[in-house]
Coordinates of C-alpha atoms in Angstrom, one line a residue:
M1 CA 115.8 127.3 136.1
D2 CA 119.1 126.8 134.4
S3 CA 119.0 128.5 131.0
V4 CA 122.0 126.5 129.8
Q5 CA 120.2 123.2 130.5
E6 CA 117.0 124.5 129.0
M7 CA 119.0 125.2 125.8
K8 CA 120.4 121.7 125.9
G9 CA 116.8 120.4 125.8
A10 CA 115.9 122.8 123.0
S11 CA 118.8 121.5 121.1
I12 CA 117.5 117.9 121.4
V13 CA 114.2 119.2 119.8
V14 CA 115.9 120.8 116.8
D15 CA 118.7 118.4 116.3
T16 CA 117.4 114.9 117.2
C17 CA 113.7 115.3 116.9
A18 CA 113.3 117.8 114.0
A19 CA 116.7 117.2 112.3
I20 CA 116.8 120.9 111.2
E21 CA 119.3 121.7 108.5
P22 CA 120.8 125.1 107.6
G23 CA 118.6 127.2 105.4
E24 CA 115.4 125.4 106.2
D25 CA 112.3 127.5 106.9
V26 CA 111.3 126.8 110.4
L27 CA 108.0 128.0 111.9
V28 CA 107.5 128.0 115.7
V29 CA 103.8 128.3 116.5
T30 CA 103.1 129.3 120.1
D31 CA 100.9 131.2 122.5
W32 CA 101.6 133.4 125.5
Q33 CA 101.2 130.5 127.9
V34 CA 104.1 128.5 126.4
S35 CA 106.2 131.3 124.9
D36 CA 109.2 130.8 127.1
V37 CA 109.7 127.3 125.7
A38 CA 109.0 128.5 122.2
E39 CA 111.8 131.1 122.5
R40 CA 114.3 128.5 123.6
V41 CA 113.4 126.3 120.6
A42 CA 113.5 129.2 118.2
A43 CA 116.9 130.2 119.5
A44 CA 118.2 126.7 119.1
A45 CA 116.9 126.5 115.5
N46 CA 118.5 129.9 114.8
E47 CA 121.8 128.6 116.0
R48 CA 121.6 125.9 113.2
D49 CA 121.4 128.7 110.6
A50 CA 117.7 128.0 109.8
N51 CA 115.3 130.7 108.7
V52 CA 113.2 131.0 111.9
T53 CA 109.8 132.6 112.3
M54 CA 107.8 132.6 115.5
A55 CA 104.0 133.0 115.3
M56 CA 102.2 134.0 118.5
M57 CA 98.5 133.4 118.8
D58 CA 95.9 133.3 121.6
P59 CA 95.6 129.9 123.2
R60 CA 92.9 127.8 121.6
E61 CA 89.8 127.0 123.6
Y62 CA 90.1 123.2 123.2
D63 CA 92.6 120.7 121.9
G64 CA 91.9 120.1 118.3
N65 CA 90.7 123.6 117.5
E66 CA 92.1 125.3 114.4
P67 CA 94.9 127.9 114.6
E68 CA 94.4 131.5 113.4
D69 CA 94.0 131.8 109.6
T70 CA 97.3 133.7 109.4
V71 CA 99.1 131.0 111.3
A72 CA 97.6 128.3 109.1
A73 CA 98.8 130.2 106.0
A74 CA 102.3 130.5 107.4
M75 CA 102.3 126.7 108.1
M76 CA 101.9 126.1 104.4
E77 CA 105.2 127.9 103.7
A78 CA 107.4 126.0 106.3
D79 CA 109.8 123.1 106.0
V80 CA 109.5 122.4 109.7
I81 CA 106.7 123.4 112.1
I82 CA 107.3 123.1 115.9
T83 CA 104.2 123.8 118.1
P84 CA 104.9 124.6 121.7
V85 CA 101.2 125.5 122.5
H86 CA 98.8 125.3 125.4
R87 CA 96.1 123.6 123.4
S88 CA 97.0 121.0 120.8
I89 CA 96.5 121.9 117.1
T90 CA 97.7 118.4 116.1
H91 CA 94.3 117.3 115.0
S92 CA 93.5 120.5 113.1
S93 CA 92.9 120.7 109.3
A94 CA 95.8 123.2 109.2
T95 CA 98.3 120.6 110.5
A96 CA 97.0 117.9 108.1
E97 CA 97.3 120.3 105.1
A98 CA 100.8 121.4 106.1
K99 CA 101.9 117.7 106.4
E100 CA 100.4 117.0 103.0
N101 CA 102.4 120.0 101.7
G102 CA 105.6 118.3 103.0
A103 CA 106.2 120.0 106.3
R104 CA 107.7 118.1 109.2
V105 CA 105.6 118.7 112.3
I106 CA 106.7 118.4 115.9
S107 CA 104.0 118.9 118.6
M108 CA 104.9 120.2 122.1
V109 CA 101.7 120.7 124.0
K110 CA 101.8 122.4 127.5
F111 CA 105.6 122.0 127.5
T112 CA 107.3 123.6 130.5
D113 CA 110.7 124.9 131.1
E114 CA 111.3 122.0 133.5
Q115 CA 110.5 119.5 130.7
L116 CA 113.4 121.0 128.7
V117 CA 115.7 120.1 131.7
R118 CA 114.6 116.6 132.6
G119 CA 112.2 113.7 131.9
G120 CA 110.9 112.2 128.7
L121 CA 112.8 114.6 126.4
Y122 CA 116.0 112.9 127.3
A123 CA 114.9 109.5 126.0
D124 CA 116.9 107.4 123.5
Y125 CA 114.7 108.3 120.5
E126 CA 116.9 106.5 118.0
G127 CA 117.1 103.4 120.2
M128 CA 113.3 103.3 120.6
R129 CA 112.5 104.1 117.0
P130 CA 112.6 100.4 115.8
H131 CA 110.3 99.3 118.6
C132 CA 107.9 102.1 117.9
E133 CA 107.9 101.2 114.1
E134 CA 107.4 97.5 114.9
M135 CA 104.4 98.4 117.1
A136 CA 103.0 100.4 114.2
R137 CA 103.5 97.4 111.8
K138 CA 101.7 95.1 114.3
F139 CA 98.8 97.5 114.2
T140 CA 98.8 97.6 110.4
E141 CA 98.8 93.8 110.1
A142 CA 96.0 93.3 112.6
S143 CA 92.3 93.0 111.8
E144 CA 91.1 93.3 115.4
A145 CA 92.3 94.5 118.8
R146 CA 91.1 93.6 122.2
V147 CA 91.9 95.7 125.3
T148 CA 91.3 94.5 128.8
S149 CA 92.4 95.6 132.3
P150 CA 91.9 94.6 135.9
Q151 CA 89.7 97.7 136.4
G152 CA 87.1 96.3 134.1
T153 CA 88.0 97.3 130.5
D154 CA 87.0 94.8 127.9
V155 CA 86.6 96.3 124.4
T156 CA 87.1 95.1 120.9
V157 CA 88.3 97.3 118.1
D158 CA 88.0 96.8 114.3
L159 CA 91.3 97.6 112.6
E160 CA 90.7 96.0 109.2
G161 CA 92.4 97.9 106.4
R162 CA 93.8 100.6 108.6
D163 CA 97.5 101.5 108.8
G164 CA 99.4 102.0 112.1
N165 CA 101.3 105.2 112.7
A166 CA 104.8 105.4 114.4
H167 CA 105.5 108.7 116.2
P168 CA 109.0 107.9 117.6
G169 CA 109.8 111.4 118.7
I170 CA 111.6 112.0 115.4
A171 CA 110.3 113.6 112.3
D172 CA 113.2 113.8 109.8
E173 CA 111.4 113.2 106.5
P174 CA 108.9 115.5 104.6
G175 CA 105.4 115.1 105.8
E176 CA 106.2 113.3 109.0
F177 CA 104.7 114.1 112.3
T178 CA 105.7 113.4 115.9
A179 CA 104.7 114.6 119.3
L180 CA 107.1 115.2 122.2
V181 CA 107.7 113.4 124.4
H182 CA 105.3 110.6 123.5
I183 CA 107.2 107.9 121.6
E184 CA 103.8 106.5 120.5
S185 CA 102.3 104.1 118.0
N186 CA 98.7 104.4 117.1
I187 CA 96.0 103.5 114.6
A188 CA 92.6 104.9 113.7
P189 CA 89.9 102.2 114.2
V190 CA 87.3 101.6 111.6
E191 CA 84.4 103.9 112.1
G192 CA 81.6 102.1 113.9
G193 CA 83.8 99.2 114.8
T194 CA 84.6 99.6 118.5
D195 CA 82.4 98.0 121.2
G196 CA 82.6 97.3 124.9
T197 CA 83.6 98.9 128.1
V198 CA 86.7 101.1 128.9
V199 CA 87.8 102.1 132.3
F200 CA 90.4 104.8 132.3
D201 CA 92.4 104.8 135.5
G202 CA 95.6 106.7 134.4
A203 CA 95.2 110.2 133.1
I204 CA 93.3 112.4 130.7
P205 CA 96.0 115.0 129.7
N206 CA 93.5 117.1 127.7
L207 CA 90.6 119.2 129.0
D208 CA 92.8 120.3 132.0
I209 CA 92.1 117.0 133.7
G210 CA 95.5 115.4 134.2
V211 CA 96.0 112.4 136.5
L212 CA 92.7 110.8 137.4
E213 CA 91.5 111.0 141.0
E214 CA 89.0 108.3 140.3
P215 CA 88.4 106.1 137.2
V216 CA 86.3 107.2 134.3
R217 CA 84.1 104.5 132.8
M218 CA 82.8 104.7 129.2
E219 CA 80.4 102.4 127.4
I220 CA 81.0 102.2 123.6
E221 CA 78.7 101.0 121.0
D222 CA 79.2 101.0 117.2
G223 CA 82.3 103.1 117.5
A224 CA 80.8 105.9 119.7
V225 CA 80.7 106.6 123.4
T226 CA 77.2 106.1 124.7
S227 CA 77.7 106.9 128.4
V228 CA 80.4 108.2 130.7
E229 CA 80.6 107.7 134.5
G230 CA 83.0 108.8 137.2
G231 CA 83.6 111.8 139.4
K232 CA 84.3 115.4 138.4
E233 CA 86.4 114.2 135.5
A234 CA 83.4 112.6 133.9
K235 CA 81.4 115.7 134.4
T236 CA 84.0 117.8 132.7
I237 CA 83.9 115.5 129.7
E238 CA 80.1 115.6 129.5
R239 CA 80.2 119.4 129.8
V240 CA 82.7 119.8 126.9
W241 CA 80.7 117.4 124.7
A242 CA 77.4 119.2 125.5
E243 CA 79.0 122.5 124.3
H244 CA 79.4 120.9 120.8
D245 CA 76.3 120.0 118.8
D246 CA 78.2 117.4 116.8
P247 CA 78.0 113.6 117.2
A248 CA 81.6 113.3 116.0
V249 CA 82.8 114.3 119.4
Y250 CA 81.8 110.8 120.7
N251 CA 83.8 109.0 117.9
I252 CA 86.5 106.4 119.0
A253 CA 89.2 107.9 116.9
Q254 CA 92.5 106.3 118.0
L255 CA 94.0 103.3 119.7
A256 CA 97.5 104.0 120.9
V257 CA 100.3 102.9 123.2
G258 CA 102.9 105.0 125.0
M259 CA 106.5 103.9 124.7
N260 CA 108.8 106.4 126.4
P261 CA 110.9 104.6 129.0
E262 CA 111.8 108.0 130.6
C263 CA 108.1 108.4 131.4
P264 CA 107.5 105.7 133.9
E265 CA 104.6 107.3 135.8
F266 CA 101.6 109.5 135.2
N267 CA 102.6 112.9 136.7
G268 CA 100.2 115.5 135.2
W269 CA 102.6 116.6 132.5
F270 CA 100.7 116.6 129.2
S271 CA 103.2 114.9 127.0
N272 CA 104.6 112.7 129.8
D273 CA 101.2 111.1 130.4
H274 CA 100.7 110.5 126.6
G275 CA 104.1 108.8 126.4
R276 CA 104.0 107.0 129.8
Y277 CA 105.6 103.7 129.1
G278 CA 103.2 100.8 128.6
N279 CA 100.0 102.8 128.8
V280 CA 97.2 102.0 126.3
H281 CA 94.9 104.9 125.4
F282 CA 92.0 105.9 123.3
G283 CA 91.6 109.1 121.4
I284 CA 88.0 110.4 121.1
G285 CA 87.0 112.9 118.4
T286 CA 89.0 113.5 115.2
S287 CA 90.5 110.5 113.4
S288 CA 91.1 112.0 110.0
N289 CA 94.7 113.1 110.8
L290 CA 95.5 109.5 111.8
G291 CA 94.0 107.6 108.9
G292 CA 90.3 107.7 109.7
T293 CA 87.5 109.7 108.2
T294 CA 86.0 111.6 111.1
R295 CA 86.6 115.3 111.9
A296 CA 85.3 116.7 115.2
P297 CA 85.6 120.1 116.9
V298 CA 87.4 118.6 119.9
H299 CA 89.8 115.7 120.5
F300 CA 91.1 114.2 123.7
D301 CA 93.0 111.1 124.8
A302 CA 92.4 109.0 127.9
M303 CA 94.9 106.5 129.4
M304 CA 94.8 103.1 131.2
A305 CA 97.6 102.2 133.6
E306 CA 97.6 98.4 133.5
P307 CA 96.2 97.4 130.2
T308 CA 96.5 94.2 128.2
L309 CA 96.4 94.7 124.4
E310 CA 95.9 91.8 122.0
L311 CA 96.1 92.0 118.2
D312 CA 94.4 89.1 116.5
G313 CA 94.9 87.1 119.6
E314 CA 98.6 87.9 120.1
V315 CA 99.4 89.7 123.4
V316 CA 101.6 92.7 122.6
V317 CA 101.1 94.5 125.9
E318 CA 100.4 92.6 129.1
D319 CA 99.6 94.4 132.3
G320 CA 101.4 97.5 131.0
E321 CA 104.5 95.7 129.8
F322 CA 105.5 95.1 126.2
T323 CA 106.0 91.4 125.2
F324 CA 107.8 91.7 121.9
F325 CA 111.1 93.5 122.9

């Protein structure tokens, strides 16, 4: 792989996405599975005369697990936190506390050297930012969402009183969070307020599942998953849930849309599939980092390829295409 091009990608992370300034305290949190990417990002931040520290830890067992205590303590001292990790710590208490302390957080889960060279990282983040923020406003203003799809999805979601979140690939103000390369808007549904059927036919980037070989069907009642059906992917989900004696793992935690035009297809890259343009997905597990009240030991997202999303009767995504821009 071309190290010069990799450094170009790392420069996008530190300049455009994190807006790092000279003298800022930058913490790069990583593990041995993603350390090559972390080294590129740390080097790019160092070139901006930032004070750069890289913290290496063992990969977490599941997305949503807490980082090591020493890493969590270091996060409380940083102006900017960039996390090229194998398992996401986005929904951890440590990340929530660091944001509340004023840190800008940029998540880079399962990022590869190749993703520094091509793909979603090279999107027009500034150009998409207004659309991402408009989608978040639409979430905030809505009382109810309905999601349908040709595969059989038909679910309603209570959004009353909840604020939408814009994650445009840029975190340039204290306390902001974004994930690369998503360009995503999302909202935490009201607990107990999601009911219906969801058929995921796109991808489940978490749990080492990736692009779905066959659809995964979930029945949802009173805001929690009551059944899951499908092939080996469904069995993986059931196994992970069974390992945790905690009803919070079934919580419908997030309703989100991917908005990265440079991610036109599901391809098995973790961040690409989250940001895949026009997908609607649900997060299951922790919602407290998004504006909800539930904290679970594990969190994962599942995507639909051809969704239609209505907010208070207004169609904002139709068959995977946005209608308002």
